[in-house]
Coordinates of C-alpha atoms in Angstrom, one line a residue:
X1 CA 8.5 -3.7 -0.9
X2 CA 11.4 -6.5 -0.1
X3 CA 12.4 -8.8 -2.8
X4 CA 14.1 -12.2 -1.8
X5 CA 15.6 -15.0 -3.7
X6 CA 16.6 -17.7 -2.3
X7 CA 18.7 -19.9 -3.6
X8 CA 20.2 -23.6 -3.7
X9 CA 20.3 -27.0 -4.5
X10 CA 17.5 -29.8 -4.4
X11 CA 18.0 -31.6 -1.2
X12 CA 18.8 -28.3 1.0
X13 CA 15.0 -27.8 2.1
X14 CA 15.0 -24.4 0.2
X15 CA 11.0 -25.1 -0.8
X16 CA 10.3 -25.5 2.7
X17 CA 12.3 -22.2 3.5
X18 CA 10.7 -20.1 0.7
X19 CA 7.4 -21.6 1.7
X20 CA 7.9 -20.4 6.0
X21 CA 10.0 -16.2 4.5
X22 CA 6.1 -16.2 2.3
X23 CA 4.4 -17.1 5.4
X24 CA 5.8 -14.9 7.6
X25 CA 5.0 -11.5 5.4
X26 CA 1.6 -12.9 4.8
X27 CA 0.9 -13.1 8.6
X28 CA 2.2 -9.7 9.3
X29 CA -0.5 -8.7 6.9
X30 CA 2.0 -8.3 3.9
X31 CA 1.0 -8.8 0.9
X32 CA 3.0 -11.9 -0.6
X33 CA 3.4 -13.1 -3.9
X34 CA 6.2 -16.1 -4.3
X35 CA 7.5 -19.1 -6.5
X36 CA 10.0 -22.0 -6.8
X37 CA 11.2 -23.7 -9.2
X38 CA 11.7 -26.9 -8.4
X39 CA 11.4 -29.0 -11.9
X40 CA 14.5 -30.0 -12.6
X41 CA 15.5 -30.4 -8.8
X42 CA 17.3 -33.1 -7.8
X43 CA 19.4 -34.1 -5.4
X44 CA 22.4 -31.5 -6.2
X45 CA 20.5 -29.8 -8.8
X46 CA 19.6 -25.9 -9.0
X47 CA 16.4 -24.7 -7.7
X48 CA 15.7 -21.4 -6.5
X49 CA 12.5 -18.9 -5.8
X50 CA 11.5 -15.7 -4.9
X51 CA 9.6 -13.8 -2.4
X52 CA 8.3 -10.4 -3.1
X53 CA 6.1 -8.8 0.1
X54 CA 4.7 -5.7 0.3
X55 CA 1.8 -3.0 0.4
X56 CA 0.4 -4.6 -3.0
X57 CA 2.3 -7.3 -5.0
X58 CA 1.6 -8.0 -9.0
X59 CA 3.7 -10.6 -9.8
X60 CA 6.2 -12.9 -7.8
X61 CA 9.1 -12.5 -10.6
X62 CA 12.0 -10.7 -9.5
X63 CA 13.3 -8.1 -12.5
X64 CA 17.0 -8.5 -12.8
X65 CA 18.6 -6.2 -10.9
X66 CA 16.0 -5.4 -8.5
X67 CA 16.5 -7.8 -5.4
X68 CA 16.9 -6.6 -2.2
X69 CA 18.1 -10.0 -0.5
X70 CA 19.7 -13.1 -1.7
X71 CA 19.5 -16.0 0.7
X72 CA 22.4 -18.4 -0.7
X73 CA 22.0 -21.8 0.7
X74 CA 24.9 -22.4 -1.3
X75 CA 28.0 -20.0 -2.2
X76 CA 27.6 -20.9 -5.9
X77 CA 24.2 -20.5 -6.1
X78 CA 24.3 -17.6 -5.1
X79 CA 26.4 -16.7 -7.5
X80 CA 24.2 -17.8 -9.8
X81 CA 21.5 -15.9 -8.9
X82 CA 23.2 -12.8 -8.1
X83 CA 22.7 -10.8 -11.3
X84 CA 18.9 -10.3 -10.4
X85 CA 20.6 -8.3 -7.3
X86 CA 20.4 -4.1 -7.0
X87 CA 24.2 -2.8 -6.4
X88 CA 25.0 -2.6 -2.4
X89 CA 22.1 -5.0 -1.7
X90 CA 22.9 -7.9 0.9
X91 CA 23.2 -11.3 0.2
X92 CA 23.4 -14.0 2.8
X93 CA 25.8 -16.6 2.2
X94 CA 26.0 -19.9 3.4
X95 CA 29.5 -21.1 3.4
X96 CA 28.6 -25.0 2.8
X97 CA 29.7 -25.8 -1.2
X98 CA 27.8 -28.2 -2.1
X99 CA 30.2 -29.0 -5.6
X100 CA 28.5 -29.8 -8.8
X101 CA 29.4 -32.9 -11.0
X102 CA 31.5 -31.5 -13.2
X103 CA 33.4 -29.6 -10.3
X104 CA 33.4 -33.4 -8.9
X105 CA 34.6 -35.2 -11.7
X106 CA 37.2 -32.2 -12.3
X107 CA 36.5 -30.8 -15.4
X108 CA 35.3 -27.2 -13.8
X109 CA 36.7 -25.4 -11.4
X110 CA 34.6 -24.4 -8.3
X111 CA 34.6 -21.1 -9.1
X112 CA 36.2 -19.8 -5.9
X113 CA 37.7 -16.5 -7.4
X114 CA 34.0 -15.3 -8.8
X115 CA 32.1 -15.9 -5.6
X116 CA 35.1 -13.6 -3.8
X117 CA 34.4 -10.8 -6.1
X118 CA 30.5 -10.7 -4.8
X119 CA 32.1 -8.5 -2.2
X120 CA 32.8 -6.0 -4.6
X121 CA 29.5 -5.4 -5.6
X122 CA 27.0 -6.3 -2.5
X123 CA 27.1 -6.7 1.6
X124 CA 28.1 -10.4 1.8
X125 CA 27.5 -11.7 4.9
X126 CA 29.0 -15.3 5.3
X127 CA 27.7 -17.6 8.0
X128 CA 28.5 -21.5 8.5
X129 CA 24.3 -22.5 9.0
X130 CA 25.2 -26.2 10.0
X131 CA 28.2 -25.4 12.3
X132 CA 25.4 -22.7 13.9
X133 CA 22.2 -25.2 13.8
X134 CA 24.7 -28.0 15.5
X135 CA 25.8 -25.3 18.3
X136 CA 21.9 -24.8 18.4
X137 CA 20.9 -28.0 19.2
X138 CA 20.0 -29.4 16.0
X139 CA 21.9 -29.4 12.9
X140 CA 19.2 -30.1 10.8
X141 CA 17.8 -26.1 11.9
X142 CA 20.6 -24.9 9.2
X143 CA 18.0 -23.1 7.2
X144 CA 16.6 -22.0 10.3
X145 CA 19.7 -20.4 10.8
X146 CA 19.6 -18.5 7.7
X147 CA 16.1 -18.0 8.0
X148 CA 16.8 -16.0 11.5
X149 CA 19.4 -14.1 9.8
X150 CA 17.3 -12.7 7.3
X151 CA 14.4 -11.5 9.8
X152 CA 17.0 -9.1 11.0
X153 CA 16.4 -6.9 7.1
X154 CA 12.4 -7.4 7.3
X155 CA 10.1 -5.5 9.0
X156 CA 8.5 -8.8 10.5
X157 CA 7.8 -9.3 14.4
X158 CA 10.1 -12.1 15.6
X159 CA 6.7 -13.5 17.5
X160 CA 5.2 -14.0 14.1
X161 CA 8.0 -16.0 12.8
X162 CA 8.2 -17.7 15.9
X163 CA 4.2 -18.9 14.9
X164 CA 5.2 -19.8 11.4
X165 CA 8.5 -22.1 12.7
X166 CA 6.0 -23.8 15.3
X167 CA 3.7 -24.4 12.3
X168 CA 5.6 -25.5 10.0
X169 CA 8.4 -27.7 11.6
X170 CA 7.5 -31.3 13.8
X171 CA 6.7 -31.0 17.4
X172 CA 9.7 -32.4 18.7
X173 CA 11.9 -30.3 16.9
X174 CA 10.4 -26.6 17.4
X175 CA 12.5 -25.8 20.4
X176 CA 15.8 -26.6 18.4
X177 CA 14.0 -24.3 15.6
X178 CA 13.1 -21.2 17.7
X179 CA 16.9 -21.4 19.4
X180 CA 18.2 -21.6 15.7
X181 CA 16.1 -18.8 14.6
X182 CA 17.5 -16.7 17.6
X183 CA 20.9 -17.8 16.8
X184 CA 20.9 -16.5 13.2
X185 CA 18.8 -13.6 14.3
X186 CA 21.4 -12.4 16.4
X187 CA 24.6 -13.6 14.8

């Protein structure tokens, strides 16, 4: 069994992203349970979901303290979600802030020092998805980015997801897609 969260803020395509990981197990013959929550999305707001895939799924709710992968669109999101993480599990870090108001109208700090002490507790693996997606082809193929780094931890045929990008991105734009999947994959 894999558990994934993913997590970000509205505008960062992370419904579409959760929506393509759930696909993916479900074609390999997983079975998939997943949600979002997207109510109070906005553009800059939190929203997050989880994946869980495996022999036989009951619920899609992570416990805290039992996910295997975080997939942080955003450093503190990830932050934010990281207390539903096991000890030395991985978490995927986009390096892209994405400040919140009060952050922007200076009465927070971006907090900078907590995101650094992730390290201490999991595998962080930082990656810059749009500088990637751009040398790709396509900077919009950021998630795809992320996306390809996460196949690498899931026992999922790179054809499959290769059928689930092609599916679930426009025509004109799958090419860009499948290179940025290979581009995270092997980063």
């Amino acid at each position: 069994m894999k558990n994934i969260i993913v997590a970000g803020v509205g505008g960062q395509g992370l419904v579409l992203a959760t929506g393509i990981i759930a696909q993916a197990g479900f074609k390999e013959g997983l079975d998939v349970k997943t949600n979002d929550v997207v109510g109070l999305s906005q553009r800059g707001g939190t929203v997050w979901g989880t994946i869980r895939m495996g022999e036989k799924i009951y619920s899609p709710n992570i416990p805290n303290g039992m996910g295997d992968i975080l997939l942080g669109m955003e450093p503190l999101e990830a932050l934010r979600w990281s207390y539903l993480m096991k000890e030395d599990s991985t978490i995927i870090m986009n390096k892209k802030k994405v400040y919140p108001t009060p952050a922007l109208l200076e009465k927070e700090e971006y907090p900078e020092e907590e995101i650094g002490k992730l390290k201490e507790k999991f595998k962080i693996i930082e990656i810059d998805a749009m500088e990637e997606a751009k040398a790709a082809g396509n900077i919009k193929a950021a998630n795809t980015i992320l996306i390809g780094l996460l196949a690498k931890y899931l026992d999922i045929k790179t054809e499959t997801w290769e059928e689930v990008l092609k599916n679930n991105v426009p025509p004109k734009a799958i090419e860009e897609n499948i290179n940025a999947f290979y581009r995270g994959y092997n980063y």
